[in-house]
Short mmCIF file of C-alpha atoms in Angstrom, two decimals:
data_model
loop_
_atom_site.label_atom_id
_atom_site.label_comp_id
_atom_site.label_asym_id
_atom_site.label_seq_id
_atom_site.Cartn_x
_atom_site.Cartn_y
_atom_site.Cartn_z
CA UNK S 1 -14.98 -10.94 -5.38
CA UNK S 2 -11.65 -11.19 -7.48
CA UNK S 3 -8.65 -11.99 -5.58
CA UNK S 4 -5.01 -12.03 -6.65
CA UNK S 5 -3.10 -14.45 -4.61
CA UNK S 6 0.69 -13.94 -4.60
CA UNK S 7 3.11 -16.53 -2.58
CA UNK S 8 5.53 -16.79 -1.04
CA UNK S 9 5.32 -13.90 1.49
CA UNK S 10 8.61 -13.77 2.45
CA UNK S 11 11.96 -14.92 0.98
CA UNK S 12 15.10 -14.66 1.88
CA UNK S 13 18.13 -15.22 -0.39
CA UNK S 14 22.03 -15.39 -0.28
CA UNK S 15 23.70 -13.09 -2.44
CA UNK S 16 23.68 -14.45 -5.53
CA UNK S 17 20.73 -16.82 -5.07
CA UNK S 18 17.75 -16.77 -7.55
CA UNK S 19 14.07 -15.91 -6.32
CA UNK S 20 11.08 -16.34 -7.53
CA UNK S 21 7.43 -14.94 -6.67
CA UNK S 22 4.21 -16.71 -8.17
CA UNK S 23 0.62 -14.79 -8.28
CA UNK S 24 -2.87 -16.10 -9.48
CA UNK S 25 -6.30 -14.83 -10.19
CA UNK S 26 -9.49 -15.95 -9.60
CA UNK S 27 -10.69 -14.34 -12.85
CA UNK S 28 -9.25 -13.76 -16.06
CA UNK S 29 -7.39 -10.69 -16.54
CA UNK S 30 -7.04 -8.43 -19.60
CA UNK S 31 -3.15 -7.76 -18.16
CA UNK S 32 -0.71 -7.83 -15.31
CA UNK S 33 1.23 -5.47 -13.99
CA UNK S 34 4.44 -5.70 -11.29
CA UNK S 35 5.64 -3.11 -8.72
CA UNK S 36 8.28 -2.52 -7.12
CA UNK S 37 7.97 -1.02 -3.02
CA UNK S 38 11.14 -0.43 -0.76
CA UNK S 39 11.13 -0.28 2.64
CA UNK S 40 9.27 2.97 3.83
CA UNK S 41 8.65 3.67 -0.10
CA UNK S 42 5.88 3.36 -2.64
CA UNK S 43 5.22 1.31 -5.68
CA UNK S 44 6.97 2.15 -8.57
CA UNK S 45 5.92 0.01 -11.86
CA UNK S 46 8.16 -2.84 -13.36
CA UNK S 47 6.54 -4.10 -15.86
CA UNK S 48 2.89 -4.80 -17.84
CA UNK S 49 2.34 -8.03 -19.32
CA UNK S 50 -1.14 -8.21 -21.87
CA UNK S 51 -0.97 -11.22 -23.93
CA UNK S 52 -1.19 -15.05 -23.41
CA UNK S 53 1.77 -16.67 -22.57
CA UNK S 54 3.82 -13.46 -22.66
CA UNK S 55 7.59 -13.50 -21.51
CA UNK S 56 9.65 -10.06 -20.79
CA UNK S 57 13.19 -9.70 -19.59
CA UNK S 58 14.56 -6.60 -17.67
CA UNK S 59 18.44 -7.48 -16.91
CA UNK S 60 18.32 -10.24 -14.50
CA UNK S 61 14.29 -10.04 -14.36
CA UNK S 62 11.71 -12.10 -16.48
CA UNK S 63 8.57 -11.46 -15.81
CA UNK S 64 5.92 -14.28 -17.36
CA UNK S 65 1.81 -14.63 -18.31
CA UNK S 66 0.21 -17.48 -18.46
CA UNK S 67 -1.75 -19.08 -21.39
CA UNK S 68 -4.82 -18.72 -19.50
CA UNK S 69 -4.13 -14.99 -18.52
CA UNK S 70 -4.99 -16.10 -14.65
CA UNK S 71 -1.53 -16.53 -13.42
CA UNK S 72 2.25 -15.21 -13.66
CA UNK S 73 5.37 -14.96 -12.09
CA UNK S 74 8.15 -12.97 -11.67
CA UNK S 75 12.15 -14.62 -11.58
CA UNK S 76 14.98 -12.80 -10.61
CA UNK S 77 18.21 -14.66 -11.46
CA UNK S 78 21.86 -13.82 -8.97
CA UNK S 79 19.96 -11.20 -6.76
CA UNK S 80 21.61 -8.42 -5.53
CA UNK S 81 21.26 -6.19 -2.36
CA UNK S 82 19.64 -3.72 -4.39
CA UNK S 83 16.80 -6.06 -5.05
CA UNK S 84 15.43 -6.08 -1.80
CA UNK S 85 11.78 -5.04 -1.43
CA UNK S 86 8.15 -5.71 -1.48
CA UNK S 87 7.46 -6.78 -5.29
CA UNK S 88 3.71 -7.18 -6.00
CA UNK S 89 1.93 -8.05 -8.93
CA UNK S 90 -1.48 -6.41 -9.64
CA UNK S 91 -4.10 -7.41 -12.04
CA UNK S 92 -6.43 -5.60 -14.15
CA UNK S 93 -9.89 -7.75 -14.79
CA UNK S 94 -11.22 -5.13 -17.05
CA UNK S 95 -10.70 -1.92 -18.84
CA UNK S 96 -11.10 0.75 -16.17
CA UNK S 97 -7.92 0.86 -15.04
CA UNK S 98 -9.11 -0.84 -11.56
CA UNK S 99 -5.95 -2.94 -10.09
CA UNK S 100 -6.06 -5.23 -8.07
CA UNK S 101 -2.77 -5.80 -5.96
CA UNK S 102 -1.53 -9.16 -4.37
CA UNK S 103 0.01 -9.16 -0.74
CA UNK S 104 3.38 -8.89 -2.11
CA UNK S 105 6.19 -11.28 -1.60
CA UNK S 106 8.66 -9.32 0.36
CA UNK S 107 12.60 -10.24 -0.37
CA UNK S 108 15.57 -9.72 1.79
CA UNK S 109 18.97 -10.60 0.30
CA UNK S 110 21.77 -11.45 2.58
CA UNK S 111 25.03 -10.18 1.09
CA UNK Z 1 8.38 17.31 -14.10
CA UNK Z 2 7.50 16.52 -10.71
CA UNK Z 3 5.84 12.96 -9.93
CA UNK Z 4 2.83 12.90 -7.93
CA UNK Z 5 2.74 14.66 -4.79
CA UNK Z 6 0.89 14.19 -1.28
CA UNK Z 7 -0.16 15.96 1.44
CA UNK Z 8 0.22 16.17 4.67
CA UNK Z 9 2.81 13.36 4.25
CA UNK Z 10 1.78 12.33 7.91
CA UNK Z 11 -1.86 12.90 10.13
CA UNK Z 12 -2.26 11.78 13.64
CA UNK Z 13 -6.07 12.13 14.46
CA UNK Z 14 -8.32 11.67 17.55
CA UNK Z 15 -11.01 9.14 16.81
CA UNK Z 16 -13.76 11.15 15.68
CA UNK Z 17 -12.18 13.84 13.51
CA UNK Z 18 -12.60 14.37 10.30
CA UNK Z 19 -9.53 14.69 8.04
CA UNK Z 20 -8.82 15.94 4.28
CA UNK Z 21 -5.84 14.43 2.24
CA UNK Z 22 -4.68 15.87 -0.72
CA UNK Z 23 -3.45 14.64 -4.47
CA UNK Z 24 -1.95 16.20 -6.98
CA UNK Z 25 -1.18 14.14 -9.84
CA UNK Z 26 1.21 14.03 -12.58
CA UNK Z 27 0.12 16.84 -15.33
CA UNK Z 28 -1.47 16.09 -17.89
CA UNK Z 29 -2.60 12.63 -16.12
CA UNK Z 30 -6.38 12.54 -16.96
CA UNK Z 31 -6.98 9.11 -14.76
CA UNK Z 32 -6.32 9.25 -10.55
CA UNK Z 33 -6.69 6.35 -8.19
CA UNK Z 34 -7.28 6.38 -4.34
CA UNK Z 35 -5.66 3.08 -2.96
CA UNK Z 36 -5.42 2.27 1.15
CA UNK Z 37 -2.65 -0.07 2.18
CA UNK Z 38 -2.37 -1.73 5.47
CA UNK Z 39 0.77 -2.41 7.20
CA UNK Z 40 2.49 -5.65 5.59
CA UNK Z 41 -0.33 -5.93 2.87
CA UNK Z 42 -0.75 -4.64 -0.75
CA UNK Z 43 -2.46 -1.10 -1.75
CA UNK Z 44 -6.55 -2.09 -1.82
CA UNK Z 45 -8.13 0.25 -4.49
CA UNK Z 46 -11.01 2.62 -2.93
CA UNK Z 47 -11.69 4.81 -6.02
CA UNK Z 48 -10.86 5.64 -9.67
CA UNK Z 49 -11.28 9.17 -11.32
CA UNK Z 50 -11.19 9.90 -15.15
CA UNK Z 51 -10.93 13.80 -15.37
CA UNK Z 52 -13.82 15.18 -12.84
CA UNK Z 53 -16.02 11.68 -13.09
CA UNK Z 54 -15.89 9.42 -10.42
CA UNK Z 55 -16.27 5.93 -12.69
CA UNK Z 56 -15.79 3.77 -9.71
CA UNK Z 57 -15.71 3.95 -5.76
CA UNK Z 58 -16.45 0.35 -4.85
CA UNK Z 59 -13.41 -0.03 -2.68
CA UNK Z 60 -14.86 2.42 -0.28
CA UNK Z 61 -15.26 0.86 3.20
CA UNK Z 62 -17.77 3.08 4.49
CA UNK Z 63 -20.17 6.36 3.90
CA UNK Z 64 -17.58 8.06 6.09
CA UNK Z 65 -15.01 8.05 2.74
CA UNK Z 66 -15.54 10.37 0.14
CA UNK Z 67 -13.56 11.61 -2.65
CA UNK Z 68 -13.58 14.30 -5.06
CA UNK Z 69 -11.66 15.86 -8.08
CA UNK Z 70 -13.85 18.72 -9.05
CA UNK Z 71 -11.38 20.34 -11.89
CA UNK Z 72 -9.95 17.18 -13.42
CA UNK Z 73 -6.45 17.83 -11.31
CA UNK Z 74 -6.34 17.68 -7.68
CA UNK Z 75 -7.98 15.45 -5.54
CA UNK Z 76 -8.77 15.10 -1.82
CA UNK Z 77 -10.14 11.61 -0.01
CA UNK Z 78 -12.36 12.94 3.22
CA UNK Z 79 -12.49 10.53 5.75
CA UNK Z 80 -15.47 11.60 8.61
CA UNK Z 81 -15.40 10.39 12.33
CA UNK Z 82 -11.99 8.56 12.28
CA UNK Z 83 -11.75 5.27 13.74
CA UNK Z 84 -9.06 3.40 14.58
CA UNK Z 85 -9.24 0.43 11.68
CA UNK Z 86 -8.44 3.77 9.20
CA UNK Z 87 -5.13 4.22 10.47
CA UNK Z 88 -3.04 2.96 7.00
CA UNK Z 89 -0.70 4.49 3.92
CA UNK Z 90 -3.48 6.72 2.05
CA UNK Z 91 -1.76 5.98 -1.80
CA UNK Z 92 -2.57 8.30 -4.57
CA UNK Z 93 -1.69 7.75 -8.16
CA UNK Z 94 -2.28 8.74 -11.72
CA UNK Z 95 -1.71 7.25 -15.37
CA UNK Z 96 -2.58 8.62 -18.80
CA UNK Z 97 -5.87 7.94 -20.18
CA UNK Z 98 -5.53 4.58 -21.52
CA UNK Z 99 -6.33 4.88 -24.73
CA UNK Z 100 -3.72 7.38 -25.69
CA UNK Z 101 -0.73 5.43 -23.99
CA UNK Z 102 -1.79 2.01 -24.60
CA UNK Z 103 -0.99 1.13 -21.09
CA UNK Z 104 -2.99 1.22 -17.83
CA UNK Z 105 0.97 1.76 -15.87
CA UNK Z 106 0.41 4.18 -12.67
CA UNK Z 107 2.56 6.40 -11.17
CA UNK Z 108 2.07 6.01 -7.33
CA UNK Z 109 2.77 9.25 -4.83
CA UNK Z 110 4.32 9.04 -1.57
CA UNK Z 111 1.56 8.23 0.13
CA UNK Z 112 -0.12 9.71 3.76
CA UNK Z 113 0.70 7.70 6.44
CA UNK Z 114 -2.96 8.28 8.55
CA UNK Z 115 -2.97 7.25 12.29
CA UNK Z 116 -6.14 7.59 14.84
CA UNK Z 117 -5.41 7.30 18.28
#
């Protein structure tokens, strides 16, 4: 079935540090999507990313799609202690609005 | 206006019982998603909703999962003779029918937190 892969699991940073989380698909997906999810919270939606090769920047986040709409990644640059979470990244392979979520890459940022 | 809400927020349950959790979306949200997620793992989708219709429920583990939306609005996932591999965060969430928002973004509820003993 389709599978979204996201590495690494874990990460943690200095104050400061940069992070980054990769994710791929087994299929080609019309977009990608990243969430947010604190400790004991839900998701809450970052970002959707829909064409080839796409690049967005929120603040210190860029979010990127690759040419081949299979893989993407999400950089955070100097994180702060507010960044901590679960960020996931959850692709849609067709138009029903079906995600489907990676395991996350959790981050913990040591102040 | 409010986000989308959840109910109970928690449910302990003997293996066996049946229980009923309930959604209630964001107004005005036409599509609703059931997701389960597992401690340390990322939501798994069970089933989507566009007003009433159930387009998709292949992320249902079992005949003992059902869901329904029978006005468009509020929805309630039934799970039947609990077992113990239920207990997870039940997620609800809703988006605006795609084609008048141009994006598929979901607003995610606070989840039930189900455990079977």
């Amino acid at each position: 079935g389709q599978q979204v892969m996201q590495i690494p699991q874990y990460q943690h940073v200095q104050e400061g540090e940069d992070f980054t989380t990769y994710c791929n698909s087994s299929t080609t997906l019309s977009n990608i999507q990243w969430y947010k999810q604190r400790p004991g919270g839900h998701p809450v939606f970052l970002i959707q990313l829909v064409k080839s090769g796409e690049v967005k920047k929120q603040k210190r986040l860029t979010f990127q799609f690759g040419e081949a709409k299979k893989n993407s990644s999400l950089h955070i640059t100097a994180t702060q202690t507010t960044d901590v979470g679960t960020y996931f990244c959850a692709g849609l392979p067709g138009n029903t609005g079906k995600l489907i979520f990676g395991q996350g890459t959790t981050l913990q940022v040591k102040p | 206006g409010a986000g989308v809400s959840q109910s109970p927020r928690y449910k302990v349950a003997k293996r066996g019982q049946d229980v009923a959790l309930r959604c209630d979306p964001i107004s005005g949200h036409v599509s609703l998603f059931w997701y389960q997620q597992a401690l340390g793992q990322g939501p798994e989708f069970l089933t989507y909703f566009q007003n009433e219709a159930q387009l998709d429920k292949s992320g249902l583990p079992s005949d003992r999962f059902f869901a329904e939306r029978p006005e468009g609005s509020v929805s309630t996932l039934k799970i039947q003779r609990t077992q113990q591999e239920d207990s997870a965060v039940y997620l609800c969430a809703s988006s605006l029918e795609p084609g008048l928002a141009g994006t598929y973004e979901q607003y995610f509820g606070p989840g039930t937190r189900l455990t079977v003993t």
